[in-house]
Short mmCIF file of C-alpha atoms in Angstrom, two decimals:
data_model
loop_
_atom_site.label_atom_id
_atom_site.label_comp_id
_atom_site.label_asym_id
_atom_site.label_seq_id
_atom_site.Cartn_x
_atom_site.Cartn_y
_atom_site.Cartn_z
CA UNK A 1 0.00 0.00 0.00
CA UNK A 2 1.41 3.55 -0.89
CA UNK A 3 1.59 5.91 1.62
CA UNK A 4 3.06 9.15 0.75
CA UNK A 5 3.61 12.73 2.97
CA UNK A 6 0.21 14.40 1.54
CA UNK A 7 -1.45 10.92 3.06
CA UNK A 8 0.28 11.35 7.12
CA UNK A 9 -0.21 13.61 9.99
CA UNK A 10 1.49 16.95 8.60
CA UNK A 11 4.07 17.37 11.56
CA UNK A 12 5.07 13.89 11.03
CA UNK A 13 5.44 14.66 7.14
CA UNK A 14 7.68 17.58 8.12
CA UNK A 15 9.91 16.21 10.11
CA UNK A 16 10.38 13.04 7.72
CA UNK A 17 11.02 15.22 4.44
CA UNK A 18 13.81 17.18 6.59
CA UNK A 19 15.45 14.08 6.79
CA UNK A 20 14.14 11.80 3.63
CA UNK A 21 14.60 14.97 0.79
CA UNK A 22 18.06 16.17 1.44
CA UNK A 23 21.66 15.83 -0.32
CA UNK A 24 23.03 12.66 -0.24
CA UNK A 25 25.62 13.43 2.81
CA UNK A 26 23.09 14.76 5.13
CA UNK A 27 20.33 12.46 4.43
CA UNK A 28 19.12 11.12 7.71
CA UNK A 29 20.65 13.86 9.15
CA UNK A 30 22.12 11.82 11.74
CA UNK A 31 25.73 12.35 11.84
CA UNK A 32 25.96 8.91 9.24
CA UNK A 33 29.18 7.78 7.57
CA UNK A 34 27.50 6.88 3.93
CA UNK A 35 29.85 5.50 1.34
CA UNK A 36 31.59 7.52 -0.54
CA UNK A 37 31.64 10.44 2.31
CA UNK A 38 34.23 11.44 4.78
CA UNK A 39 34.12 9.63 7.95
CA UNK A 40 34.17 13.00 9.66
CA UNK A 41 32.95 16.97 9.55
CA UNK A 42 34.23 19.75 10.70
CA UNK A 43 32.58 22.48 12.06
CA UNK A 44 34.45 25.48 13.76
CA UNK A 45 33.06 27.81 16.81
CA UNK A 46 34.27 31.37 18.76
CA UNK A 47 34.31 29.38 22.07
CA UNK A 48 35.40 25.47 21.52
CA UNK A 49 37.59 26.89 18.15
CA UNK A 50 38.14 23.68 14.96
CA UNK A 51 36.58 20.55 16.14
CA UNK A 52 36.57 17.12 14.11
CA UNK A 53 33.29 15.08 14.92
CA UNK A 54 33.33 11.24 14.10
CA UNK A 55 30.66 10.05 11.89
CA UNK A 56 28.95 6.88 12.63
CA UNK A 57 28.57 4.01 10.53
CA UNK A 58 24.95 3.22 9.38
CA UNK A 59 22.84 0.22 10.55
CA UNK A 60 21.90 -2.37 7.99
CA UNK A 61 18.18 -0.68 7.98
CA UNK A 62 19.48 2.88 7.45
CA UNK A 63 22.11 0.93 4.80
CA UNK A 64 19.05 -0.27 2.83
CA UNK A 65 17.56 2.90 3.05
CA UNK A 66 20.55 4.96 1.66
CA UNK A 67 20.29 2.38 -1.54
CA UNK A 68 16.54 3.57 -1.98
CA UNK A 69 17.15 7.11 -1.89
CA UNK A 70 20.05 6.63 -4.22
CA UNK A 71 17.98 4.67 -6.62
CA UNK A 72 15.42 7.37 -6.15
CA UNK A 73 17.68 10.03 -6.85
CA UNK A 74 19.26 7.81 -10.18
CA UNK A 75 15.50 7.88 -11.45
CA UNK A 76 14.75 11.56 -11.01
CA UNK A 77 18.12 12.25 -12.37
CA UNK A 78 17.27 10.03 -15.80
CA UNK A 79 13.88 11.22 -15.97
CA UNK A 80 15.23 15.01 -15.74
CA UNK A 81 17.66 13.78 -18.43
CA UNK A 82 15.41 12.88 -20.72
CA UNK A 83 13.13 15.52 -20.50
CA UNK A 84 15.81 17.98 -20.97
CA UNK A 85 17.14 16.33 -24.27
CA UNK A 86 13.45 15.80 -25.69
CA UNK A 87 12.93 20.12 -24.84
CA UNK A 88 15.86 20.67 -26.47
CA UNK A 89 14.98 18.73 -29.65
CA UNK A 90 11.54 20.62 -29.84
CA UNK A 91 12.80 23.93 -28.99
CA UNK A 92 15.39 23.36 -31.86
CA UNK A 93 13.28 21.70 -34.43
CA UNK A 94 10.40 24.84 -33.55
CA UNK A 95 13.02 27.12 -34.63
CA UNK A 96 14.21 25.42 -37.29
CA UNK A 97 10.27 25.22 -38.53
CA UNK A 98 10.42 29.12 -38.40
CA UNK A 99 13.91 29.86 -39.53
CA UNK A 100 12.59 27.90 -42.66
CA UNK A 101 8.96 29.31 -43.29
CA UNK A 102 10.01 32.68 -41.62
CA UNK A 103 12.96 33.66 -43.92
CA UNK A 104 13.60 31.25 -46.60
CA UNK A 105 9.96 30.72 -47.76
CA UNK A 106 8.37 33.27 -45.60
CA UNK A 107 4.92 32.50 -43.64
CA UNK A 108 1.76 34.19 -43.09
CA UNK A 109 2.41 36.44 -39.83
CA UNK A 110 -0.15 34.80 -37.56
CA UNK A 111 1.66 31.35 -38.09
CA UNK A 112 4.80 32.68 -37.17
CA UNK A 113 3.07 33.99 -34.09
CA UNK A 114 1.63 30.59 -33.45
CA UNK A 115 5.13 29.04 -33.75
CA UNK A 116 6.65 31.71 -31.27
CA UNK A 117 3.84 30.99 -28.82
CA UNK A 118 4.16 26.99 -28.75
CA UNK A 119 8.29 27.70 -28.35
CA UNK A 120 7.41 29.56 -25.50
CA UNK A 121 5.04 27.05 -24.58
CA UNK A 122 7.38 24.22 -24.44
CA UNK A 123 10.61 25.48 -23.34
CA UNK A 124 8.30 26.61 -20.16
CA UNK A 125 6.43 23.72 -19.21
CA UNK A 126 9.98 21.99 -19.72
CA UNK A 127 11.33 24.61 -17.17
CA UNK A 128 8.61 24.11 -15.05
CA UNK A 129 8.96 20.08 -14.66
CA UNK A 130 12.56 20.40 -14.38
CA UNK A 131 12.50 22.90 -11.06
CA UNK A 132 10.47 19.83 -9.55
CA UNK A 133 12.38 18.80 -6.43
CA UNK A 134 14.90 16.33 -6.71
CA UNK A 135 13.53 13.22 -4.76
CA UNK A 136 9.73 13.80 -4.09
CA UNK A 137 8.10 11.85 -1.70
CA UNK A 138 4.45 13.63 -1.50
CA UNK A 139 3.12 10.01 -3.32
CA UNK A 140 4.84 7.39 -1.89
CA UNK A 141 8.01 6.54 0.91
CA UNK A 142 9.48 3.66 0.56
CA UNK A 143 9.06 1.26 3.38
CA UNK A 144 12.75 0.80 3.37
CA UNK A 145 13.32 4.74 4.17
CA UNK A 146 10.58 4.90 6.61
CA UNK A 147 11.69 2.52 8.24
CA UNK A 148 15.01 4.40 8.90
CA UNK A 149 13.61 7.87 9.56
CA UNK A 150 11.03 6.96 12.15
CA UNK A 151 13.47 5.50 15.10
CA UNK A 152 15.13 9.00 14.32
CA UNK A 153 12.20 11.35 14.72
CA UNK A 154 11.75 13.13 17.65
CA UNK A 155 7.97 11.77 18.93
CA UNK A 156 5.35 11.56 21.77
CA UNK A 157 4.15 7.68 23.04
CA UNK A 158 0.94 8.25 20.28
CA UNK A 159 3.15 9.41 17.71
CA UNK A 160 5.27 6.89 17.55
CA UNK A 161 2.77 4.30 17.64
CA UNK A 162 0.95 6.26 14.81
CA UNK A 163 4.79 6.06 13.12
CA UNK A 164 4.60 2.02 13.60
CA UNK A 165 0.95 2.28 12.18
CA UNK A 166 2.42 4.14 8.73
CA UNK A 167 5.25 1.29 8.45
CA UNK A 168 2.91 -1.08 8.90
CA UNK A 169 0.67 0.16 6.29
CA UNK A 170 3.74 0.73 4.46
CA UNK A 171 3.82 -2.66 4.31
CA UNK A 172 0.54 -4.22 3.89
CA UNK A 173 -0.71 -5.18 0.39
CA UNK A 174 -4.78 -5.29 0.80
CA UNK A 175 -6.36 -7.68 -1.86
CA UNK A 176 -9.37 -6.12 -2.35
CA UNK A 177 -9.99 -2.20 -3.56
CA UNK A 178 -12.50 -1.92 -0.69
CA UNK A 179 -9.68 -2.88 1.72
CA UNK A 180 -7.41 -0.45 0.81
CA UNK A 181 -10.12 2.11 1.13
CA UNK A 182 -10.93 1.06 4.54
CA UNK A 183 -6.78 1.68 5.34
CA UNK A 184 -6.86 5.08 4.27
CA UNK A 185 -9.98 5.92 5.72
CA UNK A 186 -8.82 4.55 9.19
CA UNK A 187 -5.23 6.47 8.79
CA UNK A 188 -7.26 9.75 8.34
CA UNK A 189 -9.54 9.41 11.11
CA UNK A 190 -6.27 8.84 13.56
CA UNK A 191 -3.83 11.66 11.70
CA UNK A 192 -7.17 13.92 12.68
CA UNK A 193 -7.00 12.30 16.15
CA UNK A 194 -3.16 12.80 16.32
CA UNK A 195 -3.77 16.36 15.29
CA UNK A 196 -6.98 16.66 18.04
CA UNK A 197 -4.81 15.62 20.60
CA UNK A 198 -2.15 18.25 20.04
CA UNK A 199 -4.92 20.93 20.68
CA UNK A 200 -5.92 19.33 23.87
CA UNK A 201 -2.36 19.45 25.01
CA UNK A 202 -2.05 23.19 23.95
CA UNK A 203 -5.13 23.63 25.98
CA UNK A 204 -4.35 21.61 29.20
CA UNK A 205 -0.79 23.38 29.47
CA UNK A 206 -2.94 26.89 29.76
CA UNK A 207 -5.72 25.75 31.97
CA UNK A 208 -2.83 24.16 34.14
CA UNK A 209 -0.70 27.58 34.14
CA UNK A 210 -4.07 29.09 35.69
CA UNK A 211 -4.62 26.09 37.73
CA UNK A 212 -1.19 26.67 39.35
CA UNK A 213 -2.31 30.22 40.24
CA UNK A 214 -5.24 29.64 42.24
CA UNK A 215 -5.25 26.81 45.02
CA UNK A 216 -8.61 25.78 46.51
CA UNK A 217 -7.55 24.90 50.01
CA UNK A 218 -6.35 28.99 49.80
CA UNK A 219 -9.68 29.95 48.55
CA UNK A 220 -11.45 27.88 50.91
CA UNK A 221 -9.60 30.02 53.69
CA UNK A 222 -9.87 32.86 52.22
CA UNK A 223 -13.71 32.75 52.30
CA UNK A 224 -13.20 31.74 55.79
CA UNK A 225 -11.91 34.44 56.62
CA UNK A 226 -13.97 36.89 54.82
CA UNK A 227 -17.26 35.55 56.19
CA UNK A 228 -15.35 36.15 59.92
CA UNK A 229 -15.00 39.84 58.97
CA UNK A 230 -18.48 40.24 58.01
CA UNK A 231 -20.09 38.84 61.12
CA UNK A 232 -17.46 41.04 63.08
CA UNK A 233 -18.60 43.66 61.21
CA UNK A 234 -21.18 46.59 63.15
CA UNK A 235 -21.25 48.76 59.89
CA UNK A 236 -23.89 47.88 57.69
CA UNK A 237 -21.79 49.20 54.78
CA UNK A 238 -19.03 47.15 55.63
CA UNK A 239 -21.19 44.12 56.12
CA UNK A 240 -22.55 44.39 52.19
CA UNK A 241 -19.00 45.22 51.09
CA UNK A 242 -18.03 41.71 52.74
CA UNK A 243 -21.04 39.88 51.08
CA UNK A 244 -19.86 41.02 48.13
CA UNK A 245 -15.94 40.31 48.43
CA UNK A 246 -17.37 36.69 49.72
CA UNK A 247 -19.46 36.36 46.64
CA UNK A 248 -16.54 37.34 44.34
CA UNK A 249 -14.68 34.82 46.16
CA UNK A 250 -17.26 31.92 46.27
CA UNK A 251 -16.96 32.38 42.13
CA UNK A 252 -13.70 32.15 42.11
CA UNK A 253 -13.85 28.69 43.64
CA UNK A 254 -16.57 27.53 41.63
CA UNK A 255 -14.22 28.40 38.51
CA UNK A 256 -11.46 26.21 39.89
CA UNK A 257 -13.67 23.48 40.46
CA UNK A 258 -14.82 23.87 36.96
CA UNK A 259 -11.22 24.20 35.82
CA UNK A 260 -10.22 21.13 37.47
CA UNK A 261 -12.76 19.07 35.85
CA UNK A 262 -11.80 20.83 32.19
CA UNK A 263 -8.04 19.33 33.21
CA UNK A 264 -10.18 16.01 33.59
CA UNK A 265 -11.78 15.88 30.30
CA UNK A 266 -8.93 17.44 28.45
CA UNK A 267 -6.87 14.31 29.87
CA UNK A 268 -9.37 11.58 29.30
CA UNK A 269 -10.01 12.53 25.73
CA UNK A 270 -6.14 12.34 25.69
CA UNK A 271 -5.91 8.99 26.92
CA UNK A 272 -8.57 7.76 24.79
CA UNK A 273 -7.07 8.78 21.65
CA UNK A 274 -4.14 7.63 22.55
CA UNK A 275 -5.79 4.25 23.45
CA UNK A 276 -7.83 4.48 19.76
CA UNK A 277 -4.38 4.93 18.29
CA UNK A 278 -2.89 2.05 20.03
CA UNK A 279 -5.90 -0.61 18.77
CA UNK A 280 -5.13 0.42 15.17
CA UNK A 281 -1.53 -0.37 15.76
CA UNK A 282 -2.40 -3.96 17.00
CA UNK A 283 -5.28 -4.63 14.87
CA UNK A 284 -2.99 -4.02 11.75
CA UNK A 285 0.31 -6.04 13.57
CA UNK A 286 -2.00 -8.70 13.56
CA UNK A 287 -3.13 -8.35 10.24
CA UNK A 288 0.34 -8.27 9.51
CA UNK A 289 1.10 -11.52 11.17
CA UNK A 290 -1.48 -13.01 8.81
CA UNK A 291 0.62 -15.10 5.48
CA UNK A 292 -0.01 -14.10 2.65
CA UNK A 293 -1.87 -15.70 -0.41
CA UNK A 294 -3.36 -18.62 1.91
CA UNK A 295 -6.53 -19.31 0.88
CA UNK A 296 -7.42 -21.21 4.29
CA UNK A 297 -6.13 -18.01 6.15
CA UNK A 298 -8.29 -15.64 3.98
CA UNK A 299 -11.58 -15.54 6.66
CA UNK A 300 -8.72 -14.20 9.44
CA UNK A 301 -7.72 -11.61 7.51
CA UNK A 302 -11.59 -10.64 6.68
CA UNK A 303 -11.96 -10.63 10.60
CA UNK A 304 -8.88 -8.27 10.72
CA UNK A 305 -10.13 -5.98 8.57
CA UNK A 306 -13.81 -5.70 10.40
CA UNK A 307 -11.54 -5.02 13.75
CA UNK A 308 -10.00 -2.55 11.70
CA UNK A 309 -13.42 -1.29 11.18
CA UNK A 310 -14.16 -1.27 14.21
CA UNK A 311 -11.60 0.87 15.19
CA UNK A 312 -12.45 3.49 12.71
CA UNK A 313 -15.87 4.09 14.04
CA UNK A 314 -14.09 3.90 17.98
CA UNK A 315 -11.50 6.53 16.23
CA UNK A 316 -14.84 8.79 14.70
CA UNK A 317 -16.52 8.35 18.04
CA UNK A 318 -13.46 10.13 19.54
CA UNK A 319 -12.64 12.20 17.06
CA UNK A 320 -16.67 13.74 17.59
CA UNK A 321 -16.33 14.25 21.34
CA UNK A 322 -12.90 15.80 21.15
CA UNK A 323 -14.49 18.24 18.66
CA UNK A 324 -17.12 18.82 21.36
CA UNK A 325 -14.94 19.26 24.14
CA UNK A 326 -12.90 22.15 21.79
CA UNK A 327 -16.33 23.96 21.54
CA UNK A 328 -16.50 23.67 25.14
CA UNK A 329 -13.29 25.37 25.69
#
């Protein structure tokens, strides 16, 4: 199955095309030794002055995916070949055309127009294709290279198990159409998910900054001791100013409590996404584990895909009261 970076969570995509769509020393951009590179850099600073870093040699799973990218590369590179010799043979037998019909048996004017306008048709389509970057990946990732990149990327507990999900997929060759469209629907509803739970994070670390501010037990004291100064109180001005204060206050402690159950809601929509998240991961490991092209096997792999299902609709289910939750907030 074909996953490419348009298909994934977006942050996810970032971070893998910093590392997967770079120049052939850097790719990884882990400090690698790749063949044909120096075993070393050198990099040069006001404070430490000229330092010589050792590079490290790559593991045989980063070594396959260095021969992918280079194959990668080795296609673009013919393709961009090619294109550039067959502009260059238009462009040149265009101009020929006119040279010919222009000067030595001269053309109507409106044809030598149209020949000056399909020239400059050509040459920038052709111009166009060839500023296309060098190894796009916006289709499809190799499993080989994804492989590689993931272990590198710096991720939360759900995003790495939404990382084993895309290898997985990666991986998986569905037999029927249908199958394939359940996949991609299911890695949509979780890259939402992934993305939902991001905003709930972003939201807990603000109610928790003005959690931090007010404490309850305080509060609770507080009110103590403003409901003391009103019964001490003779004035009956001072008395109503008291009522008030403790009315101001007794909000205030409502809010916290309200806060505090927010902070419980933010975190158990958390948890269940990242639960959701987790069931897709084993639902497709054991779909996975199923062999291929075994008839007698085939009725597993339909029960795989209805857990699979199943875990879409658990996934929309979330996704629907996260979105309410957000409104809430």
């Amino acid at each position: 199955m074909q996953i490419g970076l348009k298909d994934i969570d977006k942050e996810i995509a970032t971070q893998l095309a910093a590392r997967l769509e770079v120049a052939p020393g850097s790719y990884l951009l882990d400090n690698i030794a790749w063949k044909g590179t120096l075993p070393f850099h050198f990099t040069w600073s006001a404070v430490s002055g000229p330092r010589w870093i050792q590079k490290r040699p790559p593991t045989p799973v980063e070594a396959k995916a260095y021969t992918s990218y280079l194959k990668r590369r080795r296609r673009q590179r013919n393709r961009k070949l090619y294109l550039t010799a067959g502009i260059g043979f238009l462009a040149l037998l265009l101009l020929t055309t006119y040279i010919v019909y222009g000067f030595v048996f001269p053309a109507p004017v409106f044809l030598q127009m149209l020949w000056f306008l399909i020239l400059f048709c050509v040459l920038g389509c052709g111009i166009g294709a060839l500023r296309q970057r060098l190894v796009p990946l916006d289709n499809t990732i190799p499993p080989e290279e994804l492989a590689a990149a993931l272990p590198l990327l710096h991720l939360s507990e759900a995003e790495r198990a939404y990382g084993d999900i895309l290898l997985l997929l990666a991986q998986t060759s569905p037999s029927e159409p249908e199958q394939e469209r359940e996949l991609r629907s299911t890695l949509n509803h979780l890259s939402r998910l992934l993305e939902s739970k991001r905003q709930l994070e972003t939201i807990r670390q603000n109610l928790l900054k003005l959690h931090q501010e007010e404490n309850l037990q305080r509060l609770s004291e507080e009110y103590a001791e403003l409901a003391l100064q009103r019964d001490a109180a003779t004035d009956p001005a001072a008395r109503a100013t008291f009522e008030h204060s403790m009315q101001l206050c007794l909000e205030r402690i409502e809010g916290l409590r309200a806060l505090q159950r927010n902070l419980e809601r933010l975190s158990a929509q958390q948890k269940a996404i990242e639960q959701t998240i987790l069931a897709a991961r084993n639902a497709l490991v054991r779909l996975q584990s199923v062999p291929r092209y075994e008839p007698q096997l085939q009725s597993a792999s339909n029960e795989l895909y209805d857990t699979i299902a199943q875990v879409r609709q658990r996934a929309q289910a979330t996704e629907q009261a996260v979105i309410e939750l957000l409104h809430m907030n």
